[in-house]
Amino acid sequence: MLAKGWNARLPADTLMKDLIDIHPTASSFKIILDKVKHHAKYSMKDAFEYAKQKWDKSHKVPHFKVGDLFFVSTLNLNNIKGPKKLKDSYIGPFVIVALHGANVIQVELSGDLENKHPTFPVSLIKPYQPADQVLFPIRNPTPLTVPPVKQSEDIKIKKVIKVRRLRGKNQREYLVINRNPVHEDEWLAESEIPHLDKLLRLFRHERRPQA
């Protein structure tokens, strides 16, 4: 830069232009930090408001519930047979079995997709609309086969996250996380948890402070 005959204006030059000390003291250094903090605070505020305005302008809050039918995008599904150019943009419909917040759903996958992760953001799904027989009387509706929601299967414990002792009884209950997300976290007695010793060893190991 010096070879081209000009000096770059650095942030430090802007921050220190109002200082009277050639060698900044502690008080001068505090003035610099205050200016940096003030500038960063309002820059982050402006960026947040701009991003929020852009998001609110185009985003619509989805309305769906467990049991609804949705198509799933094939954008990230690589095990679908056939040429990629002829692959359907959406497949399904699949039934919603769980909601994870306002923008994520879990569907019941079947067939070749059974081993795929069943959770999808709303940007990768499309609601299923059955054909209108009044507008399209000749169109034969495709028979739908909706797999049943697996709610009756045995509960499989993933881990123990909390322990409590029942008041007035020499008995403990354990708050557990289930492997099947259909089942919510729940308190279970010792007799209801298979392989409790193994789960408790993992629980104590995770609570042990790391050296």
Coordinates of C-alpha atoms in Angstrom, one line a residue:
M1 CA 0.0 0.0 0.0
L2 CA 2.8 2.4 0.8
A3 CA 4.4 1.6 -2.5
K4 CA 1.3 3.0 -4.3
G5 CA 1.4 6.2 -2.3
W6 CA -1.6 5.9 0.0
N7 CA -2.2 4.6 3.5
A8 CA -5.2 2.4 4.4
R9 CA -7.6 3.8 7.0
L10 CA -7.7 1.2 9.8
P11 CA -10.4 0.9 12.5
A12 CA -7.8 1.9 15.1
D13 CA -7.4 5.3 13.3
T14 CA -11.1 6.0 13.7
L15 CA -11.2 4.9 17.3
M16 CA -8.2 6.9 18.4
K17 CA -8.7 10.1 16.4
D18 CA -10.3 11.8 19.4
L19 CA -7.6 10.8 21.9
I20 CA -5.1 13.4 23.0
D21 CA -2.5 11.0 24.3
I22 CA 0.2 9.8 22.0
H23 CA 0.6 6.7 24.1
P24 CA -2.9 5.6 25.3
T25 CA -3.3 5.2 29.0
A26 CA -5.7 2.9 30.8
S27 CA -8.5 5.6 30.7
S28 CA -7.9 6.1 27.0
F29 CA -8.0 2.4 26.4
K30 CA -11.4 2.2 28.2
I31 CA -12.7 4.9 25.8
I32 CA -11.7 2.8 22.9
L33 CA -13.4 -0.3 24.4
D34 CA -16.6 1.7 25.1
K35 CA -16.7 2.9 21.5
V36 CA -16.2 -0.6 20.2
K37 CA -18.9 -2.0 22.4
H38 CA -21.4 0.8 21.4
H39 CA -20.7 0.2 17.7
A40 CA -21.0 -3.6 18.0
K41 CA -24.3 -3.3 20.0
Y42 CA -26.0 -1.1 17.4
S43 CA -24.6 -3.1 14.4
M44 CA -26.0 -6.3 15.8
K45 CA -29.3 -4.7 16.5
D46 CA -29.6 -3.4 13.0
A47 CA -28.6 -6.7 11.5
F48 CA -31.2 -8.6 13.7
E49 CA -34.0 -6.2 12.7
Y50 CA -33.1 -6.5 9.0
A51 CA -33.0 -10.3 9.2
K52 CA -36.3 -10.4 11.1
Q53 CA -38.0 -8.1 8.6
K54 CA -36.9 -10.3 5.6
W55 CA -38.0 -13.5 7.4
D56 CA -41.4 -12.2 8.5
K57 CA -42.1 -10.9 5.0
S58 CA -41.8 -14.3 3.4
H59 CA -42.4 -16.8 6.2
K60 CA -45.8 -18.3 7.0
V61 CA -46.4 -20.2 10.2
P62 CA -47.3 -23.8 9.2
H63 CA -50.4 -25.4 10.5
F64 CA -50.3 -29.2 10.8
K65 CA -51.0 -31.9 13.4
V66 CA -50.2 -35.5 14.0
G67 CA -52.1 -37.8 11.6
D68 CA -51.9 -35.3 8.6
L69 CA -50.5 -36.5 5.3
F70 CA -47.6 -34.9 3.6
F71 CA -45.3 -35.4 0.6
V72 CA -41.5 -35.4 1.3
S73 CA -38.9 -33.8 -0.9
T74 CA -36.4 -36.2 -2.5
L75 CA -33.6 -33.5 -2.5
N76 CA -31.6 -35.4 0.1
L77 CA -32.8 -38.9 -0.6
N78 CA -30.0 -40.7 -2.6
N79 CA -31.3 -44.3 -2.5
I80 CA -34.2 -43.8 -4.9
K81 CA -33.8 -46.1 -7.9
G82 CA -33.8 -44.7 -11.5
P83 CA -32.2 -41.8 -13.3
K84 CA -31.7 -38.7 -11.2
K85 CA -33.2 -36.4 -13.8
L86 CA -36.4 -38.5 -13.9
K87 CA -36.7 -38.7 -10.1
D88 CA -39.9 -37.3 -8.6
S89 CA -39.4 -34.1 -6.7
Y90 CA -41.7 -35.3 -3.9
I91 CA -42.8 -38.8 -2.8
G92 CA -45.5 -40.0 -0.5
P93 CA -47.8 -39.2 1.1
F94 CA -46.6 -40.1 4.6
V95 CA -48.4 -39.7 7.9
I96 CA -47.0 -37.3 10.6
V97 CA -46.3 -39.2 13.8
A98 CA -44.7 -36.4 15.9
L99 CA -44.0 -32.7 15.9
H100 CA -40.6 -31.3 16.9
G101 CA -41.3 -27.6 17.4
A102 CA -43.2 -25.4 14.9
N103 CA -41.0 -26.1 11.9
V104 CA -40.0 -29.8 12.1
I105 CA -42.1 -32.9 11.6
Q106 CA -41.5 -36.6 11.9
V107 CA -43.2 -38.9 9.5
E108 CA -43.6 -42.7 9.3
L109 CA -41.4 -43.9 6.4
S110 CA -41.9 -47.3 4.8
G111 CA -40.4 -49.5 2.0
D112 CA -37.0 -48.6 0.8
L113 CA -37.0 -45.4 3.0
E114 CA -37.6 -47.3 6.2
N115 CA -34.0 -46.9 7.4
K116 CA -33.8 -43.2 6.5
H117 CA -34.0 -40.5 9.2
P118 CA -37.7 -39.7 9.5
T119 CA -37.4 -36.0 10.6
F120 CA -37.9 -33.2 8.0
P121 CA -38.0 -29.4 8.2
V122 CA -41.1 -27.7 6.7
S123 CA -39.0 -26.5 3.8
L124 CA -38.8 -30.1 2.5
I125 CA -42.4 -31.1 2.8
K126 CA -45.7 -30.4 0.9
P127 CA -49.2 -31.0 2.1
Y128 CA -51.1 -33.8 0.4
Q129 CA -54.3 -32.7 -1.5
P130 CA -56.6 -35.5 -2.7
A131 CA -57.9 -35.1 -6.3
D132 CA -61.2 -33.3 -6.6
Q133 CA -63.7 -35.7 -8.2
V134 CA -66.0 -32.8 -9.2
L135 CA -63.3 -31.1 -11.3
F136 CA -61.6 -34.3 -12.4
P137 CA -64.3 -37.0 -12.7
I138 CA -62.3 -39.2 -15.0
R139 CA -59.1 -39.2 -12.9
N140 CA -58.9 -42.4 -10.8
P141 CA -57.6 -41.7 -7.3
T142 CA -54.4 -43.5 -6.4
P143 CA -55.1 -46.0 -3.6
L144 CA -53.4 -44.8 -0.4
T145 CA -51.6 -47.1 2.0
V146 CA -50.9 -45.3 5.2
P147 CA -48.6 -47.3 7.5
P148 CA -49.9 -47.6 11.1
V149 CA -48.2 -45.5 13.7
K150 CA -46.0 -47.6 15.9
Q151 CA -47.2 -46.8 19.3
S152 CA -47.7 -50.3 20.8
E153 CA -44.1 -51.4 20.5
D154 CA -42.0 -52.1 23.6
I155 CA -40.4 -49.0 25.1
K156 CA -36.6 -49.0 24.6
I157 CA -34.7 -46.9 27.1
K158 CA -31.9 -44.8 25.7
K159 CA -30.5 -43.3 28.9
V160 CA -31.3 -42.2 32.4
I161 CA -31.2 -38.4 33.0
K162 CA -32.5 -37.9 36.5
V163 CA -33.1 -39.8 39.8
R164 CA -35.6 -39.1 42.6
R165 CA -36.6 -40.9 45.8
L166 CA -40.2 -41.3 46.7
R167 CA -41.2 -39.6 49.9
G168 CA -41.8 -42.0 52.7
K169 CA -40.7 -45.0 50.7
N170 CA -37.3 -46.6 50.2
Q171 CA -37.8 -46.6 46.5
R172 CA -36.4 -44.6 43.6
E173 CA -37.8 -43.5 40.2
Y174 CA -35.8 -42.7 37.1
L175 CA -36.5 -40.1 34.4
V176 CA -35.6 -41.8 31.1
I177 CA -35.3 -40.9 27.5
N178 CA -36.8 -43.4 25.1
R179 CA -35.2 -44.4 21.8
N180 CA -38.6 -44.2 20.0
P181 CA -39.5 -40.5 19.8
V182 CA -43.2 -41.4 19.8
H183 CA -42.8 -42.1 23.5
E184 CA -42.1 -39.0 25.7
D185 CA -39.6 -38.9 28.5
E186 CA -41.2 -40.4 31.7
W187 CA -40.5 -41.5 35.2
L188 CA -40.2 -45.2 35.7
A189 CA -39.7 -47.5 38.7
E190 CA -36.7 -49.8 38.9
S191 CA -38.7 -52.8 38.0
E192 CA -39.9 -51.2 34.8
I193 CA -36.4 -50.5 33.4
P194 CA -34.5 -53.4 31.7
H195 CA -30.7 -53.4 32.1
L196 CA -30.9 -50.7 34.8
D197 CA -27.4 -51.4 36.0
K198 CA -25.9 -50.6 32.6
L199 CA -27.9 -47.4 32.3
L200 CA -27.0 -46.2 35.8
R201 CA -23.3 -46.7 35.1
L202 CA -23.6 -44.5 32.0
F203 CA -25.6 -42.0 34.1
R204 CA -23.0 -41.8 36.8
H205 CA -20.1 -41.6 34.3
E206 CA -21.8 -38.6 32.5
R207 CA -22.3 -36.8 35.9
R208 CA -18.7 -37.4 37.0
P209 CA -16.7 -34.2 36.7
Q210 CA -14.0 -34.4 34.0
A211 CA -10.4 -33.9 35.2

